[in-house]
Coordinates of C-alpha atoms in Angstrom, one line a residue:
X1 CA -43.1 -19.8 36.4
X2 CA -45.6 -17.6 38.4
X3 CA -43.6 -16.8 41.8
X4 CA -45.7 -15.3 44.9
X5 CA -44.2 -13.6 47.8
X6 CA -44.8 -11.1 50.8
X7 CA -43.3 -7.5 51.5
X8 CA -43.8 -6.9 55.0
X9 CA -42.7 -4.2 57.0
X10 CA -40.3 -5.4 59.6
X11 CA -41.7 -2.7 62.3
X12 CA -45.1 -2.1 61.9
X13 CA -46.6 1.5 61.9
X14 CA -50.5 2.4 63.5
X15 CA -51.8 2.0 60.0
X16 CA -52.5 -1.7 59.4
X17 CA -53.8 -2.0 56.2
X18 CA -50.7 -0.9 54.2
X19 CA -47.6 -2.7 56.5
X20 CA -48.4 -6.0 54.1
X21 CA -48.5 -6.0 50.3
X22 CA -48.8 -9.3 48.6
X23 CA -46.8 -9.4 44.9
X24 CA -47.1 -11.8 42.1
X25 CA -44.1 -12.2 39.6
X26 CA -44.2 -13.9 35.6
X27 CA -41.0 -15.4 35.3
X28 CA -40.7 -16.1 31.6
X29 CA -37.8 -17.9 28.9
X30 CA -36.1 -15.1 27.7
X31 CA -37.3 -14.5 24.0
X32 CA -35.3 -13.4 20.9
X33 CA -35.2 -10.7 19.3
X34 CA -35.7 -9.5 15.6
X35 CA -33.4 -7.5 13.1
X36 CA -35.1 -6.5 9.8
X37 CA -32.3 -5.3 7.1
X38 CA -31.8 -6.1 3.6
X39 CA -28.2 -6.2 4.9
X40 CA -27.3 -9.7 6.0
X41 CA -24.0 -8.7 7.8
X42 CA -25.8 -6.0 9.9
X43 CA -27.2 -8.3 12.8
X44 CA -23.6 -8.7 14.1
X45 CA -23.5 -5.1 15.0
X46 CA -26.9 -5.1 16.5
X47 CA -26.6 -8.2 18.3
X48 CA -25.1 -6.4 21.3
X49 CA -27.1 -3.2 21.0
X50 CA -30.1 -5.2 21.8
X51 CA -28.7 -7.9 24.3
X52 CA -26.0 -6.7 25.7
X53 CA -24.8 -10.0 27.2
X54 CA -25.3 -11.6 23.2
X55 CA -21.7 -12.7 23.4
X56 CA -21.9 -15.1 26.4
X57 CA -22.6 -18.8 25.8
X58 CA -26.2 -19.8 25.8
X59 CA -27.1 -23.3 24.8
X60 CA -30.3 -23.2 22.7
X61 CA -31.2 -19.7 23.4
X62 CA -31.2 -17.8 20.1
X63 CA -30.9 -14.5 20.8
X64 CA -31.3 -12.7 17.5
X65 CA -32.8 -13.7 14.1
X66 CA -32.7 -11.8 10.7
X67 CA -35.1 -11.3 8.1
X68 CA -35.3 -8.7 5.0
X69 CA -38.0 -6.0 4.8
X70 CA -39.9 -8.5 2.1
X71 CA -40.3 -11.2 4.5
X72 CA -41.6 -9.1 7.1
X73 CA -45.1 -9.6 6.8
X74 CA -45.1 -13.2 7.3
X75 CA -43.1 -13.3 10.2
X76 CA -45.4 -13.8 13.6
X77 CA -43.8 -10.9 15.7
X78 CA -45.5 -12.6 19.3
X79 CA -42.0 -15.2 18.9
X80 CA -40.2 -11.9 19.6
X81 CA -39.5 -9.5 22.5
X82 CA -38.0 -6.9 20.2
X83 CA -38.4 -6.0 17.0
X84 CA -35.8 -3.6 15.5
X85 CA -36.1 -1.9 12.2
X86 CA -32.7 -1.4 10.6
X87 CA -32.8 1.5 8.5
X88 CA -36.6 0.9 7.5
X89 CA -37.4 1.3 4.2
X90 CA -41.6 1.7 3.2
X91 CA -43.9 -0.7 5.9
X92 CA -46.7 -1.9 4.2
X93 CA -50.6 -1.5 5.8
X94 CA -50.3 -5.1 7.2
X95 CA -46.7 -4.8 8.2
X96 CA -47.9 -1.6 9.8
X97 CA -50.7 -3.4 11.6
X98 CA -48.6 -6.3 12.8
X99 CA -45.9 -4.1 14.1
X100 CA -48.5 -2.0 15.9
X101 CA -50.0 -4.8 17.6
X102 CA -46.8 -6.1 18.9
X103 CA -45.8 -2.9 20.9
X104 CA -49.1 -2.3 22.1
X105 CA -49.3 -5.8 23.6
X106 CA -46.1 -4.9 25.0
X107 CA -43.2 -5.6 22.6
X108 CA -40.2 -3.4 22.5
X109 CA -39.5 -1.5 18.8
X110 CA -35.9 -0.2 17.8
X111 CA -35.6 2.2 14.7
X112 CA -32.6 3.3 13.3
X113 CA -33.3 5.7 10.8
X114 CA -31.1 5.5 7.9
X115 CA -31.5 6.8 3.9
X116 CA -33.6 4.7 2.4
X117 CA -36.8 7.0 3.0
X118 CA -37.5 10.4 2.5
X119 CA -38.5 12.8 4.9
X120 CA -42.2 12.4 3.5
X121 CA -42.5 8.8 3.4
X122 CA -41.3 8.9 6.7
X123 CA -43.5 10.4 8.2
X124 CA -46.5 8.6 6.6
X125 CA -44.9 5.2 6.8
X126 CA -43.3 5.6 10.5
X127 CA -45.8 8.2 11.7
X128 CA -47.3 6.0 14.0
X129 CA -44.2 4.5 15.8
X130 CA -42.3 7.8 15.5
X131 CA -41.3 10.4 18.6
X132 CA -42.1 13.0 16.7
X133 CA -42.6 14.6 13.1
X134 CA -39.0 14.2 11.0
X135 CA -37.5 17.2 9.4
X136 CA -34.3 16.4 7.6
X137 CA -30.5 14.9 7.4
X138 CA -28.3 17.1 9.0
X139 CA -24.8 16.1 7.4
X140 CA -21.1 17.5 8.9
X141 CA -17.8 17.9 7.0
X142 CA -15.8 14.5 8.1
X143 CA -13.4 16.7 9.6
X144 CA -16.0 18.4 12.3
X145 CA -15.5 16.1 15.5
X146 CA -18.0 18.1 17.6
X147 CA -21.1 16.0 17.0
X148 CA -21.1 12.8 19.6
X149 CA -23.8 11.2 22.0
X150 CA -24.5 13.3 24.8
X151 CA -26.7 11.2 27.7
X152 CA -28.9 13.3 29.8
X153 CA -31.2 10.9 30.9
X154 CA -28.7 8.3 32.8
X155 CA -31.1 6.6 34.8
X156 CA -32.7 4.7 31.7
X157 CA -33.1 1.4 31.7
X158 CA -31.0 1.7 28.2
X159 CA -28.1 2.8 30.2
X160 CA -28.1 -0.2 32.4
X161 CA -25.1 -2.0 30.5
X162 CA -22.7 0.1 31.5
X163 CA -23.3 0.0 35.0
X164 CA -22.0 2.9 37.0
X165 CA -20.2 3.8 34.4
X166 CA -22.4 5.5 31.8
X167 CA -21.1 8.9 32.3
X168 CA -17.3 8.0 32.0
X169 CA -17.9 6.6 28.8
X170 CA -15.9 8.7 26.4
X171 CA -18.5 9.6 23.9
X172 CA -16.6 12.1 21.9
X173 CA -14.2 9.6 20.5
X174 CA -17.2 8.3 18.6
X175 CA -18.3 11.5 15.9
X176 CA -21.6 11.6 14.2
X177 CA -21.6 13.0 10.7
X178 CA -25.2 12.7 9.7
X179 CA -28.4 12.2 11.2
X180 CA -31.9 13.0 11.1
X181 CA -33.9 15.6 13.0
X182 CA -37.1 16.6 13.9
X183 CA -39.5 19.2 13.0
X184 CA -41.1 18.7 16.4
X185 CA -41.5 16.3 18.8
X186 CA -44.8 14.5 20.6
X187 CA -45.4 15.6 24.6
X188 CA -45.0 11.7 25.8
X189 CA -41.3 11.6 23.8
X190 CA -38.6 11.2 26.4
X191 CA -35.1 12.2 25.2
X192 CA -32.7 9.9 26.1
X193 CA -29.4 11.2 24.6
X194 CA -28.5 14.6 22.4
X195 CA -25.8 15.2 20.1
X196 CA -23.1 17.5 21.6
X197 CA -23.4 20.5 19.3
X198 CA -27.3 20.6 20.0
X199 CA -28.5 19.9 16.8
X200 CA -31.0 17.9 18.3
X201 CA -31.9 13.9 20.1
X202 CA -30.5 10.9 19.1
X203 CA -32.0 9.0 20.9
X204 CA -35.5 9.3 22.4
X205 CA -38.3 7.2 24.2
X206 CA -41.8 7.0 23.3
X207 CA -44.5 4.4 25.9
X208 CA -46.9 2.8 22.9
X209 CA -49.6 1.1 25.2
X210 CA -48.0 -1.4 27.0
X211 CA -44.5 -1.6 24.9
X212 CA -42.2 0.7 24.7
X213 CA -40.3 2.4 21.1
X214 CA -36.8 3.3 21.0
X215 CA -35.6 5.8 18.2
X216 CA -31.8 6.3 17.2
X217 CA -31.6 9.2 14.4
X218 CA -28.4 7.7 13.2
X219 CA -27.9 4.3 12.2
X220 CA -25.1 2.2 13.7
X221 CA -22.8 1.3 12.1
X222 CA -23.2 4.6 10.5
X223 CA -22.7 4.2 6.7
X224 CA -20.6 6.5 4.4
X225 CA -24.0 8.5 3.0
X226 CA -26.5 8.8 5.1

């Protein structure tokens, strides 16, 4: 419910009118989120990369549904706080305009960019919801370990699962051999994490009105072609 309370400084300074601010707080049921993926197995793996917490025990909470990219459209994205996009393929104008809504309203958007568009349709399809303008796949030979997640902005609410432990995490045991990169990127794009051998983000940030779009350049799990 609504919840109303008073911050009030506990030795008042000479100017009055700011030792008292009144705050108003919109405590709301937690909504689920949304996987779209032609792959029915792949909410499992993105259960916890959305919730964190997805594996405790909540009675009649659903946490995460699952539809495929053709039932998109008819799916009212308002049930959702987060919508993520696994390995989009083509959006159409109305999935487009629905998606857009959502984040501007305040929604949250996760893409993880996979192979089922080229760097074309891409850009026209995902233009609007992407950090920046795509270039291509950067691929590695399987045996080049040197491309991991390297954090630089820590202090993201992203990074708020691992606690105080975010920079001890030992990133380089988790290689990256493809992912995509960008041509250039748009001023309000924050980057959130870089690969290692500086071939560019992998994750990045983007405000969209009042919601907020998160873009991983490699999909996870990553798949054996990318």
């Amino acid at each position: 419910g609504t919840h109303n309370f008073v911050v009030r400084l506990n030795h008042p300074d000479p100017l009055m009118i700011d030792n008292e601010r009144y705050v108003t707080v919109l405590a709301q049921a937690q909504r689920p989120a949304l996987v779209v993926a032609d792959d029915p197995d792949i909410a499992k793996y993105l259960q916890l990369s959305i919730d964190p917490a997805g594996l405790e025990s909540r009675p009649g909470v659903a946490l995460c549904e699952q539809v495929r990219y053709s039932q998109f459209g008819q799916v009212p994205l308002e049930r959702f706080a987060v919508v993520c996009l696994y390995d989009p393929s083509l959006l159409t104008a109305q999935q487009s305009a629905n998606l857009k809504e959502h984040v501007l309203g305040g929604g949250g958007l996760l893409i993880l960019l996979g192979h089922h568009l080229s760097v074309s349709e891409a850009n026209s399809s995902l233009k609007e919801f992407l950090p920046g303008k795509l270039a291509d796949v950067k691929h590695l030979d399987v045996g080049n370990r040197n491309c991991f997640f390297q954090p630089v902005a820590l202090s993201h609410p992203v990074f708020h699962a691992f606690g105080q432990i975010a920079s001890e995490v030992p990133w380089n045991l988790y290689p990256v051999f493809s992912h995509w990169s960008f041509e250039s990127l748009a001023d309000s794009a924050q980057t959130l994490i870089n690969y290692s051998d500086g071939s560019g983000p992998a994750v990045l940030s983007q405000r969209m009105g009042r919601g907020q779009v998160i873009t991983l350049t490699t999909p996870i799990p990553e798949p054996q072609q990318l």
